[in-house]
Coordinates of C-alpha atoms and ligand atoms in Angstrom, one line a residue:
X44 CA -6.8 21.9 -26.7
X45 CA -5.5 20.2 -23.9
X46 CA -1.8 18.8 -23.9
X47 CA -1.9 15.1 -22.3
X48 CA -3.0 13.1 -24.5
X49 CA -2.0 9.9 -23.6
X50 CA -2.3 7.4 -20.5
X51 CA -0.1 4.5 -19.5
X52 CA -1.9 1.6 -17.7
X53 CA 0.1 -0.7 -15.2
X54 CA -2.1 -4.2 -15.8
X55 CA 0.2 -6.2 -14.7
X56 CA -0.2 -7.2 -11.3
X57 CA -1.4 -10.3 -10.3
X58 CA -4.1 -9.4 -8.0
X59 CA -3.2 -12.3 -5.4
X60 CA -5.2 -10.2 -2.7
X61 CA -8.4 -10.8 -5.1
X62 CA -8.5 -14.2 -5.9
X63 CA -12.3 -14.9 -4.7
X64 CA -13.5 -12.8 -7.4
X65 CA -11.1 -13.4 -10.4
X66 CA -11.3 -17.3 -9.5
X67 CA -7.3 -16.6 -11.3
X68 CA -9.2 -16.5 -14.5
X69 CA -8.8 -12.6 -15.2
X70 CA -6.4 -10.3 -14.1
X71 CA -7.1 -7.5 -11.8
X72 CA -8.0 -4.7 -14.1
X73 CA -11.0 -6.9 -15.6
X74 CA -12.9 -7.2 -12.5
X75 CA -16.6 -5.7 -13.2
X76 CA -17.8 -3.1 -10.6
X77 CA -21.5 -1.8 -10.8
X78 CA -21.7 -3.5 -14.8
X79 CA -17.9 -2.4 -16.0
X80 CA -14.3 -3.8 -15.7
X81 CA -11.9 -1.5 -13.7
X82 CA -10.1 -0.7 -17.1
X83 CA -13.6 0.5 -18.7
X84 CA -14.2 3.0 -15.9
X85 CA -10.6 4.3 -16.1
X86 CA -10.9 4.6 -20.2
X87 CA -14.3 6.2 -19.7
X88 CA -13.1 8.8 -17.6
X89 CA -9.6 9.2 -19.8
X90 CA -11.6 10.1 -22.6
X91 CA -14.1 12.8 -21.6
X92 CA -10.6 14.4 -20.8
X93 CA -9.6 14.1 -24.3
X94 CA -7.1 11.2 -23.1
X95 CA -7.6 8.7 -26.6
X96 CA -4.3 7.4 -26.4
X97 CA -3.8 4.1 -24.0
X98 CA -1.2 2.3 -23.2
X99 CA -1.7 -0.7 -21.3
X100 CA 1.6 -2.7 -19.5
X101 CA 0.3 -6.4 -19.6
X102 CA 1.6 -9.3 -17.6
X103 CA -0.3 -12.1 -16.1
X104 CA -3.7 -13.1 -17.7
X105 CA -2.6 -10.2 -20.1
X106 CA -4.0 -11.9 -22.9
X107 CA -7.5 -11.7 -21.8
X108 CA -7.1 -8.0 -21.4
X109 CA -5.7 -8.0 -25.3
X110 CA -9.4 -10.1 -26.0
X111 CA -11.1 -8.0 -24.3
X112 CA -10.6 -4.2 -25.7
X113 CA -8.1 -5.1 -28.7
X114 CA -6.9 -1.8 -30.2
X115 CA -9.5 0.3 -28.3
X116 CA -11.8 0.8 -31.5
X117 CA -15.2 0.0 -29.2
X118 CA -14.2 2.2 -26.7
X119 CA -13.6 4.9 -29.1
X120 CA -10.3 5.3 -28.4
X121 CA -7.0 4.0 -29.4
X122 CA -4.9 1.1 -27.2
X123 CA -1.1 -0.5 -27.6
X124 CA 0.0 -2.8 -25.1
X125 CA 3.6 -3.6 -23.5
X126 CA 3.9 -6.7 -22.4
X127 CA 5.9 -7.9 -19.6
X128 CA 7.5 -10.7 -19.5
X129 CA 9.0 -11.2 -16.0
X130 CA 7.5 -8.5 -13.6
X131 CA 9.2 -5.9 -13.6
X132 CA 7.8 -3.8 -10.6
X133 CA 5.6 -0.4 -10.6
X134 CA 8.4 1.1 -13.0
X135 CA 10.6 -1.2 -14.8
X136 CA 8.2 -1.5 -17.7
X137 CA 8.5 2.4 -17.9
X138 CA 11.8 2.0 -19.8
X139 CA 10.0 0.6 -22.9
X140 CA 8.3 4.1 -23.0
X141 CA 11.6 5.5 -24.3
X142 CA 10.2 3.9 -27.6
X143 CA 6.3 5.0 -27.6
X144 CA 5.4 8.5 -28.3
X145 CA 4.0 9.9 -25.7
X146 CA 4.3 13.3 -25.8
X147 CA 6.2 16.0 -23.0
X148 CA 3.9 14.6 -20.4
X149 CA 2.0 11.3 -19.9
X150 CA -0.8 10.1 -17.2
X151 CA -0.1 7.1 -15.3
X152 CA -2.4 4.9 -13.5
X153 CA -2.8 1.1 -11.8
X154 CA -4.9 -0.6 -13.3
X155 CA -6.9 -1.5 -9.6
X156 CA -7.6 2.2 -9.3
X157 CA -11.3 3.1 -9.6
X158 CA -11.4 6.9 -10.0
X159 CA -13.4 9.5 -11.4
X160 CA -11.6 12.9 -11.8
X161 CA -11.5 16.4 -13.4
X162 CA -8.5 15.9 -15.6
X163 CA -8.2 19.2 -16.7
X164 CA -7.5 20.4 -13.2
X165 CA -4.5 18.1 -12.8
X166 CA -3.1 18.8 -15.9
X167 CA -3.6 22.7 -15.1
X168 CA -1.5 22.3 -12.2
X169 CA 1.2 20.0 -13.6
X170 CA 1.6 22.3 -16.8
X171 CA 1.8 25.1 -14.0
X172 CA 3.9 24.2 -11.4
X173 CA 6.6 23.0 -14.4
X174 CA 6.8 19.6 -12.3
X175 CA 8.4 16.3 -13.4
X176 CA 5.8 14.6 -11.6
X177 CA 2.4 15.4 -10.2
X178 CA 1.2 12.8 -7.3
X179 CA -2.4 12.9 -6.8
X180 CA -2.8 13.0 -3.2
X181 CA -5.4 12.8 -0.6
X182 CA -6.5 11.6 2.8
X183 CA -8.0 8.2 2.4
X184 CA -9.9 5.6 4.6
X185 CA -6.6 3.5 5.2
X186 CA -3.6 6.2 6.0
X187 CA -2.1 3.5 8.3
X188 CA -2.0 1.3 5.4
X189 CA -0.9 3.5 2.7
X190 CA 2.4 5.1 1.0
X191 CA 2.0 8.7 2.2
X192 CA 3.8 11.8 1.3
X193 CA 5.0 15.1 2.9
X194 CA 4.6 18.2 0.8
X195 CA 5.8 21.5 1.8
X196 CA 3.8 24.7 1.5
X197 CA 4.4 25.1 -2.2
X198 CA 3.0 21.3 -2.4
X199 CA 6.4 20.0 -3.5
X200 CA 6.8 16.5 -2.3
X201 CA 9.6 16.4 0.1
X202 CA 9.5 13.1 1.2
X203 CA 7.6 9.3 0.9
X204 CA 6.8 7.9 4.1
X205 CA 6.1 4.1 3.1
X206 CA 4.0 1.8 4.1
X207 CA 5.4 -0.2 6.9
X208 CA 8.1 2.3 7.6
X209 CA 8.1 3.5 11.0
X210 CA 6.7 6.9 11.3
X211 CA 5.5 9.6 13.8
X212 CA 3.0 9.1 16.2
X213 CA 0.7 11.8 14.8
X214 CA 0.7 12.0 11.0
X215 CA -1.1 13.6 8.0
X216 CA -3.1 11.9 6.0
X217 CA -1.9 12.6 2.8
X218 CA -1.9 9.7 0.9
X219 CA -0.2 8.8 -2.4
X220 CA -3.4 7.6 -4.6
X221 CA -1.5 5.9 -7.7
X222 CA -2.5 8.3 -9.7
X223 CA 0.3 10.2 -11.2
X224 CA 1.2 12.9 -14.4
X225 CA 4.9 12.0 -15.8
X226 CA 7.5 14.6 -17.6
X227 CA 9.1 11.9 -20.3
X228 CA 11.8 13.1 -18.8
X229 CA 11.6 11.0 -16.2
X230 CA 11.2 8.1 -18.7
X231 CA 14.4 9.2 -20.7
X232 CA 16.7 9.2 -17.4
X233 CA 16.1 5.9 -16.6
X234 CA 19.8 3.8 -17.0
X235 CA 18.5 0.5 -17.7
X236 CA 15.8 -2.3 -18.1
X237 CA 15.1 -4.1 -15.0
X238 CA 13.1 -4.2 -12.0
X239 CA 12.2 -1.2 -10.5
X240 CA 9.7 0.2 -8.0
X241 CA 8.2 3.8 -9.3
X242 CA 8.2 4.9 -5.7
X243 CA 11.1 3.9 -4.0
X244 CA 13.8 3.7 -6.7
X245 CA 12.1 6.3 -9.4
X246 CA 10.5 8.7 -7.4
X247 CA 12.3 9.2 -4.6
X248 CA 15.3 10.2 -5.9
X249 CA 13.7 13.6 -7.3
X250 CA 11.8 14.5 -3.7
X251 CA 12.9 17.2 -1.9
X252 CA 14.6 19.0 -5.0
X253 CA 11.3 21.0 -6.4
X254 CA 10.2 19.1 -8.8
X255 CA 8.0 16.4 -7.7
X256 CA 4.7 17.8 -6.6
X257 CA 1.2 16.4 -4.9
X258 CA -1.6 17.6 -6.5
X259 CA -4.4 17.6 -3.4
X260 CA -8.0 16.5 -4.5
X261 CA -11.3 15.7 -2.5
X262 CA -12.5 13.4 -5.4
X263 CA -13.7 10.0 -5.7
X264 CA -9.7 8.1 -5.9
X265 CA -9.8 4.7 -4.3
X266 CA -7.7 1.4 -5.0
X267 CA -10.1 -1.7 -5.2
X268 CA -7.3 -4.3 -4.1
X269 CA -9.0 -5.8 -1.2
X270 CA -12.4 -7.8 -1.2
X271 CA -13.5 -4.8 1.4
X272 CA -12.3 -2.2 -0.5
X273 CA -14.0 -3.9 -3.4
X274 CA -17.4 -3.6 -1.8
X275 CA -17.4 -0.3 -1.1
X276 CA -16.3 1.0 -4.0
X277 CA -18.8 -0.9 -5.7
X278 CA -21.3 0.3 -3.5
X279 CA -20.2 4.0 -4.2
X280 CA -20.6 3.7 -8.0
X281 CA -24.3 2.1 -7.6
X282 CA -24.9 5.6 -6.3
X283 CA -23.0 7.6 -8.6
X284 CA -21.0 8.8 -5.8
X285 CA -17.6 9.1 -7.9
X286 CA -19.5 11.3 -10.4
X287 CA -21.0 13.9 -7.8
X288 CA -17.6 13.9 -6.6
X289 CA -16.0 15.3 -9.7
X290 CA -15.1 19.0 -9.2
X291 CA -16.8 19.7 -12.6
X292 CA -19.6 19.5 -10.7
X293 CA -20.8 21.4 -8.2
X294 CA -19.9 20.3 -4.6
X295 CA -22.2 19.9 -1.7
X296 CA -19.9 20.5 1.9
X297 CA -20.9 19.9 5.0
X298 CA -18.8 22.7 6.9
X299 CA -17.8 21.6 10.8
X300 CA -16.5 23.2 13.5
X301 CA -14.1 22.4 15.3
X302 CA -13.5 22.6 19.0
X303 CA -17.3 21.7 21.2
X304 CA -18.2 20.0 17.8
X305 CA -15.9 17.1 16.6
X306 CA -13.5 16.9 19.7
X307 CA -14.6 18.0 23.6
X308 CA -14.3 21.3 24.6
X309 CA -12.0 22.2 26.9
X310 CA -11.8 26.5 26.3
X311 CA -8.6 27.4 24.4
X312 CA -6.9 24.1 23.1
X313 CA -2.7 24.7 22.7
X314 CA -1.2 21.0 23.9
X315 CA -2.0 18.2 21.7
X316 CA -2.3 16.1 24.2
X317 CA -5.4 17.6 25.8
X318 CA -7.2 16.7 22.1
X319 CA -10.2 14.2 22.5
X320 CA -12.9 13.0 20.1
X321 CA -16.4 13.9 20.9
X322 CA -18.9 11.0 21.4
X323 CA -20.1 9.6 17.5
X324 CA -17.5 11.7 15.7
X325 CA -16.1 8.8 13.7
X326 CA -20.0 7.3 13.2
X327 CA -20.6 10.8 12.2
X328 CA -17.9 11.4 9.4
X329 CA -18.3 7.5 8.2
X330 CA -21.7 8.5 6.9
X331 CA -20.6 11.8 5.1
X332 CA -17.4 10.3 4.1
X333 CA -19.4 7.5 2.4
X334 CA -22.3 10.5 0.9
X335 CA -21.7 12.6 -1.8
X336 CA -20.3 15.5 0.7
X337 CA -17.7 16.8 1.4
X338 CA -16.7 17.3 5.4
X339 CA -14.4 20.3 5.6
X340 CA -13.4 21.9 9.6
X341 CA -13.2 25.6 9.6
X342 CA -11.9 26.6 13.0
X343 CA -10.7 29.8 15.1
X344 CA -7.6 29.1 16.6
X345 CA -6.8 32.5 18.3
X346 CA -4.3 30.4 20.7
X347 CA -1.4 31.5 17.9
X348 CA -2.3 35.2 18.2
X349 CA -2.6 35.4 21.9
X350 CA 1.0 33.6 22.3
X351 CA -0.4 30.0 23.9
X352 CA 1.5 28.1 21.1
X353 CA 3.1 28.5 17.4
X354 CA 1.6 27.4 14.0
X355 CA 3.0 24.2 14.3
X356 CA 1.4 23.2 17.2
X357 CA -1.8 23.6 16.0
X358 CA -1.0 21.9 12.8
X359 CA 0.1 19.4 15.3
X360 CA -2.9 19.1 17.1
X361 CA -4.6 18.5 13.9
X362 CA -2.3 16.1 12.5
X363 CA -3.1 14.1 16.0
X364 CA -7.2 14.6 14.9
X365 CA -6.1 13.3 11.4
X366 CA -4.5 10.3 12.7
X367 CA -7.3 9.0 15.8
X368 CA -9.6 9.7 12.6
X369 CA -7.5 8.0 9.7
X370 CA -6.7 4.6 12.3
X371 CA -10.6 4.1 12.8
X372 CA -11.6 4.5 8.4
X373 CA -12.7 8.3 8.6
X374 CA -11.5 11.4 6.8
X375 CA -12.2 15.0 6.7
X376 CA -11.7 16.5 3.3
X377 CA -9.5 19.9 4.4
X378 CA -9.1 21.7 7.3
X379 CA -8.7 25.5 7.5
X380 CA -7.9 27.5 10.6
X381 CA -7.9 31.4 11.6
X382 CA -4.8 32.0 13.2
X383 CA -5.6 35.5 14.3
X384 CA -6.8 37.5 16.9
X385 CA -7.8 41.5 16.6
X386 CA -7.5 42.9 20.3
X387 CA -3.8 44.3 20.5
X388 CA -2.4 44.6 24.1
X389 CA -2.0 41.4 25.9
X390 CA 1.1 40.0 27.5
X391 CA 2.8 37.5 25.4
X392 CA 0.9 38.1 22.5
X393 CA 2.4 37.5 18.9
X394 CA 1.6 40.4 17.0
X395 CA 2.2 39.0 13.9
X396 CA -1.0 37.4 13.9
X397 CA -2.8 40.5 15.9
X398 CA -4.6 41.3 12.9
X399 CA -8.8 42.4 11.9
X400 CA -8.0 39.8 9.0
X401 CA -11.2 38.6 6.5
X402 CA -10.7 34.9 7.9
X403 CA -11.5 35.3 11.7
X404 CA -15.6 33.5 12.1
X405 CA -18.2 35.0 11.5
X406 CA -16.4 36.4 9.1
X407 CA -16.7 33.9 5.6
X408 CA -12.9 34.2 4.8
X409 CA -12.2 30.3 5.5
X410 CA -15.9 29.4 3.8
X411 CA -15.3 31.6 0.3
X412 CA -11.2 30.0 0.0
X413 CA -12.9 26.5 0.5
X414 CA -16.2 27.5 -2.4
X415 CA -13.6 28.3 -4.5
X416 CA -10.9 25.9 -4.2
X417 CA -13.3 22.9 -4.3
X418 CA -16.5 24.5 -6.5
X419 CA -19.0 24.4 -3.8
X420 CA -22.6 25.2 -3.7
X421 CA -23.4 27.0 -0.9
X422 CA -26.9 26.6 -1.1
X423 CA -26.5 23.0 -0.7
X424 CA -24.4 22.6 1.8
X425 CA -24.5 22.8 5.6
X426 CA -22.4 24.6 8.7
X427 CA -22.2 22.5 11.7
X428 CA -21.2 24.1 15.1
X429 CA -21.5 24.7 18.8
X430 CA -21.3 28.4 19.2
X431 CA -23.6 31.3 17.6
X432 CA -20.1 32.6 16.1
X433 CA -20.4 30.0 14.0
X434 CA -24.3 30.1 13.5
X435 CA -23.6 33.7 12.3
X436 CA -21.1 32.7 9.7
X437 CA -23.1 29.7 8.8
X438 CA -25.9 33.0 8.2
X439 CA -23.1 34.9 6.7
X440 CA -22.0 32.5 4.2
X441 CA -25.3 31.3 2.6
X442 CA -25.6 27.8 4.5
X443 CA -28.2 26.4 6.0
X444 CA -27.1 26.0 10.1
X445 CA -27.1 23.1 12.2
X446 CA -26.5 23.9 16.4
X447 CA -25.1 21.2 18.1
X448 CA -26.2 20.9 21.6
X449 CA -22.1 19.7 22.7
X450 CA -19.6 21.8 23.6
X451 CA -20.7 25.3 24.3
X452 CA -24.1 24.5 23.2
X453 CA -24.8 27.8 22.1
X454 CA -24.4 29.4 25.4
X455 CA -21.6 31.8 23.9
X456 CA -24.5 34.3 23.1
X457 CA -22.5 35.9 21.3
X458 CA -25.0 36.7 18.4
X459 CA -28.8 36.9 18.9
X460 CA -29.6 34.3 15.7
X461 CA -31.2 31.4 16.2
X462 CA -30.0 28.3 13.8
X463 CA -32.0 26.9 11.2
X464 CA -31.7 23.3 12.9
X465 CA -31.0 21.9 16.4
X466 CA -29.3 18.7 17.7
X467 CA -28.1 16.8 20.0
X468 CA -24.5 16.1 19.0
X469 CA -22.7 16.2 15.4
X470 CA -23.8 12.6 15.1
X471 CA -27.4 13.1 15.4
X472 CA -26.8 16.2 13.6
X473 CA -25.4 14.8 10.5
X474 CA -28.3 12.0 10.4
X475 CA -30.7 14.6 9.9
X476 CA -28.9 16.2 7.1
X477 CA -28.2 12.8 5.2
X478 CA -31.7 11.4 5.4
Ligands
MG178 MG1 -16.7 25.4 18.9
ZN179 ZN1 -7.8 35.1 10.4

C-alpha cells in the first residue's frame, strides 16, 4: 500500500503566454493535447499510482475547470477544489491546506505540466531520504530559461539558482520541473495567508539545511507554457513518447562516448577551455532527445589519476558540455566518468585514484550503474564511440556497437573486434539507429 495518496493541483494561473489557443475562454490546465486536457493526463497518471485524492487550487476561468471534472466521479477518482480569489502566487493557496487532510506527505503539481512518471519511485525516495520536500529535477531543453537547482552529493538541494539571476558561465543543467512531494509540515509552518511564491519565499528558506532534496529522473516532465513548447509536447504524446519513457518500462539508451565522439579530440582533455563540440553533435542529440532514448556519456577520464587535473575540473569541463548543449535545446540524460587509472608509478600521479577498479572501459562498471539506475534493456540499446576500447565494452556489455569514423576513428587498435556498425560521425551514426 503506498502512502501518498493525495495530489494538489495549482490551476490557477492565467496562462497569458497561451492565449492563441485558450482564445481566454479556458484556463490553462484545459488545453487538450493529443485528445485530453492537461489536467486529464496529470489525473491519468495520479491514479495508476494509487493517487485518488485531488485537489485542485482554482482561480481564473476556474469555473470551467469545476464544469468540466466536478467531484472527479468520471475520472474515477475523487476532486475538491480551493478557490482563489486574488492570486496568491505558486504557494499562498498552500495555507488553506492546513484545513484539508492530506496525509504526512502530499504531491504537488502545476497544472501546465505534461508528465508521465513512475510514482512509486519518487515516493520511495522521498519516504527514504526523510525529506520535507522532494524536487523532481532534470536537464531540460530550456536550462537558460529555467529555475535550476544545485544538489550536493547526497542530492540535498543546496541552493535555487533562478531564472533571470545572474549565474556562472558554465552550469548544470539541473532543472527544477514543478513537480514536487510535500511533508505537511511544510504546510503547517506557514505564518500567514498571503501571497507567496513556493520557490523563493517557501522553499528556499529550507535549502542548504538537509532537508530539501532533488529527486533526478530521465522521464518524460515538460511544462507546456509556450505555443512551442505546446507543439512539441503534443507531438511527443502522438507517439507515446512520455509512456516509453516511464521507468516502469524498460529503457532503450543510446550509450556515447565521450572525447573523439561528441566533442574533438584533442588526446587527454584537463582545461575546459580546450572543450569543443564535434561537427552535428547538437543535430545528433536533438533527434534522440526527441525519440524514445535515452543519450547517456560514459567516459574514461584518466587525467584525475595521472595528476593533470582534480575531480572538479572534469565536472567542470562537463558542466561547460552541459551548458553549449542546454543554450542550443539539447540534453544528455546522465553522464558517468572513470576517474581512474591502474599503472602505479608516474610522476605527479594521484594515487588515490591509481586503482584496477570495475568502472575503467572496457570494463561494464559505468554501463551496469546506468542499467540499473534507469531500468535499461541492453539488448535494445546502442554504444556509440571512436576507439575499439569502447567497441569492446560496447561487446562486453550486451550492446549492439556503432564506430564513429571521428576522433581516433578506431586507430587506437587497442582490441582486434570489429563493430557491429560503421559511420561517419555521431550524427550520421545516430540516423541510422533512429530510422
Ligand atoms: Mg573517445
Ligand atoms: Zn574507474
Amino acid at each position: 500500500m503506498r502512502k501518498i495518496r493525495t495530489a494538489v493541483i495549482q490551476a490557477g494561473g492565467k496562462g497569458t503566454r497561451l492565449i492563441e489557443l485558450t482564445k481566454d475562454e479556458i484556463p490553462k490546465p484545459l488545453i487538450k493535447i493529443a485528445g485530453k486536457s492537461i489536467l486529464e493526463w496529470q489525473i491519468e497518471n495520479l491514479k495508476r499510482y494509487g493517487v485518488e485524492k485531488i485537489i485542485i487550487i482554482v482561480g481564473y476561468l476556474g469555473y470551467e475547470i469545476k464544469r468540466c471534472f466536478g467531484d472527479g466521479e468520471k475520472l474515477g477518482v475523487s476532486i475538491e477544489y480551493i478557490e482563489e480569489s486574488n492570486p496568491l502566487g505558486s504557494g499562498g493557496s498552500l495555507y488553506f491546506l492546513k484545513e484539508k487532510n492530506i496525509g504526512d506527505d502530499f504531491i504537488l503539481i502545476y497544472g501546465d505540466v505534461m508528465f508521465n512518471i513512475n510514482w512509486n519511485r519518487m515516493e520511495d525516495f522521498h519516504i527514504q531520504s526523510k525529506a520535507y520536500a522532494t524536487l523532481l529535477v532534470h536537464p531540460n531543453t530550456h536550462p537558460f530559461d529555467s529555475d535550476l537547482v544545485a544538489l550536493n552529493s547526497k542530492s540535498q538541494v543546496e541552493n535555487f539558482l533562478l531564472k533571470g539571476q545572474k549565474r556562472e558561465r558554465w552550469y548544470k543543467n539541473c532543472v527544477n520541473a514543478g513537480v514536487y512531494i510535500l511533508s505537511k509540515k511544510i504546510v503547517f509552518e506557514m505564518g500567514k495567508l498571503c501571497k507567496l511564491d513556493l520557490e523563493k519565499d517557501i522553499l528556499i528558506k529550507y535549502a542548504g539545511k538537509g532537508v530539501l532534496y532533488g529527486y533526478y529522473t530521465t522521464e518524460y516532465v515538460k511544462d507546456a507554457g509556450t505555443v512551442k513548447r505546446f507543439y512539441e509536447v503534443e507531438k511527443a504524446f502522438l507517439n507515446n513518447i512520455p509512456e516509453k519513457r516511464n521507468l516502469a518500462n524498460k529503457q532503450k539508451c543510446i550509450f556515447l562516448d565521450r572525447d573523439g565522439t561528441l566533442n574533438v579530440y584533442k588526446g587527454l582533455l584537463a582545461d575546459e577551455e580546450e572543450f569543443e563540440l564535434e561537427e552535428g553533435t547538437i543535430q545528433a542529440l536533438k533527434a534522440i532527445n526527441q525519440s524514445e532514448y535515452l543519450a547517456i556519456v560514459v567516459t574514461n577520464q584518466p587525467v584525475v589519476a595521472r595528476g593533470m587535473c582534480e575531480l572538479e575540473d572534469v565536472e567542470k569541463i562537463h558542466r561547460k558540455m552541459t551548458t553549449l548543449l542546454g543554450n542550443e535545446g539539447v540534453y544528455l540524460d546522465d553522464i558517468i566518468f572513470c576517474p581512474h587509472h591502474p599503472d602505479k608509478g608516474y610522476a605527479e600521479e594521484n594515487v588515490k585514484f591509481k586503482i584496477d577498479c570495475e568502472c575503467r572501459k572496457p570494463k561494464t562498471g559505468m554501463i551496469d550503474s546506468m542499467v540499473s539506475k534507469y531500468n535499461i534493456d541492453v539488448k535494445q540499446s546502442y554504444m556509440i564511440g571512436d576507439t575499439t576500447v569502447d567497441i569492446q565494452t560496447g561487446i562486453n556489455a550486451g550492446l549492439t556497437t556503432v564506430l564513429v569514423h571521428t576522433g581516433e576513428a578506431g586507430q587506437d587498435k587497442r582490441y582486434d573486434i570489429s563493430a557491429d556498425k560503421q559511420s561517419k560521425n555521431l550524427l550520421e551514426a545516430v540516423k541510422m539507429l533512429l530510422v
